[in-house]
DNA sequence: CTGAAAGCGCTTACAG
DNA sequence: CTGAAAGCGCTTACAG
């Protein structure tokens, strides 16, 4: 793309029009330094008159920072585990950055070539910090950013979690809470539809399920797997019922799978929750769309976003960027799918 | 945020290490100019050795362009009409920009303050062009960008469509096609669940419905409205059946509403499609998730994205940025919900 | 509080 | 093909 030169007023012109030096004009826009009321007014009115907007490249170059923070997100609809939570997460991040006057810039690379270009972009100084909601497996980026002093915070615990900062949700506690809720409702033959084994979050939820069942002295081997989507839940439910047709509750590792499971149950003549209670995970919009509405484990995703942003801001500009980590607790969102009518 | 100075090699250091001038080194990275093989190799190996990455601020400032394109998207989950299509749209845009070596940068402002900051950001030269998938109502931005020669392309026809470039889908034709499909299946008492009246797209779909019904000499007044979401469809369907319980087909202006309508029908004992055929709009993932799978109108959204990106690229750097517009045709995606088994 | 001046790290005619 | 040089538009000690 070629450059087009248009009428874009420069600081110099504004300063001249206001009858002050460039330095003074600059101070007016950076806000913080002492400038006389008179000078400030003159500069501001000149700026308005000329339609001045600071050239951000020049500003970044001179100041050594960009006042913006990059957020790498998974492709929407990619089936990434954050997908149903993404909007809430971004809301939390956005609020926090906004409060700090920082621009949130999103990236959603689709191909390896995109990832390559993105790395250059991020390392090249376009952002002051990076929040990672995807690409956990790319390991070159953390090191390259670190070498340039650009802090990076992961959402969710990355595979090699020692050396990096992250904010995560306690999936193990969530799995346990969901299961304990079912037990408390008097359920005994409880099945779990787990997410794919390669996902640490899915494994943690399964572990939470097992722990709760063991503690209650119940069988914890009614377990099947699905791909986190609706079909996966439906199929897994079918298999589970074929194995044990007296299951009285199901905990699914995602709301979509829970919805699929609920469908399968209803097709096979089971009433939810009277015959079989169902609980999901994520408390996504799906949960209130099913009939009956679905109980679920609500992750404090807005908080997670806020904490990620805070961490990034506090880390940037600091010499010692030793990694910091934080784990937040989920809570139950109880709806009709687990509460039997009497 | 403060700056942290780290070991970030500069062009100067690379040039020195390679034994050439800064100009020559620069030419190696810009790729296009003539540089001797020898110099090229020396520069490249020095760059690798030093871990050189160009400072993007300096590059933008000197070159007068940023090699990146901003895309303003609606908040995910905001109920924006593009929401279900967003991932496909971004895929199209991303592919095209990627092919041109441009970085796609996403923005999703949440508050008026965010919009304000974003305008500064975009006008300030961070991007060479802007693709607008949201914020159609903000009218200050187009003018400000135009004044700086930054091209802007809307996705979907904006309210005041004369002065701007856009790529849109022919919603009127889509509405007509959906309705004609139902008529062709032998349906006669066809209802339409329209989207909110303030949406131009919704109005166009409704108009398409009416036109098809008139042309076939059928009653076109079985119309109700919903908010594009599942509940809206369910409620509207209930009202429609209360008015006319012999409706034999429904065309809903969104897949979510169609899913809600289907649910309402099934609850009331109607078989889909045997008693009532149902068709949606968008061909979103919902369409294949319903039982039976939902026929829908597929918008060529990837193409739309690609064309938007092409338009932006071709417009940038051009003196005469007179607006260009393009309208793409949707096509039918026929599934079981409209094809009665015999 | 204010200005002159240096400098941020690149690109790009211009001349050779 | 290559280099010296000017310049992109800002910020920020430094001195006053």
XYZ file of C-alpha atoms (C1' of nucleotides) in Angstrom, chain A residues 21 24 27 34-36 61-62, chain C residues 1-4 6-9:
16
model
C 7.288 25.921 21.184
C 5.181 23.119 25.177
C 3.420 18.793 27.000
C 3.195 21.746 34.122
C 2.004 24.093 31.461
C 0.435 27.490 32.085
C 9.340 6.182 18.298
C 10.206 9.138 20.469
C 6.599 27.097 33.297
C 9.256 27.227 28.716
C 12.529 26.566 24.612
C 16.485 24.935 21.916
C 19.276 16.115 20.499
C 17.563 11.888 19.396
C 14.143 7.879 18.647
C 15.243 4.100 14.204
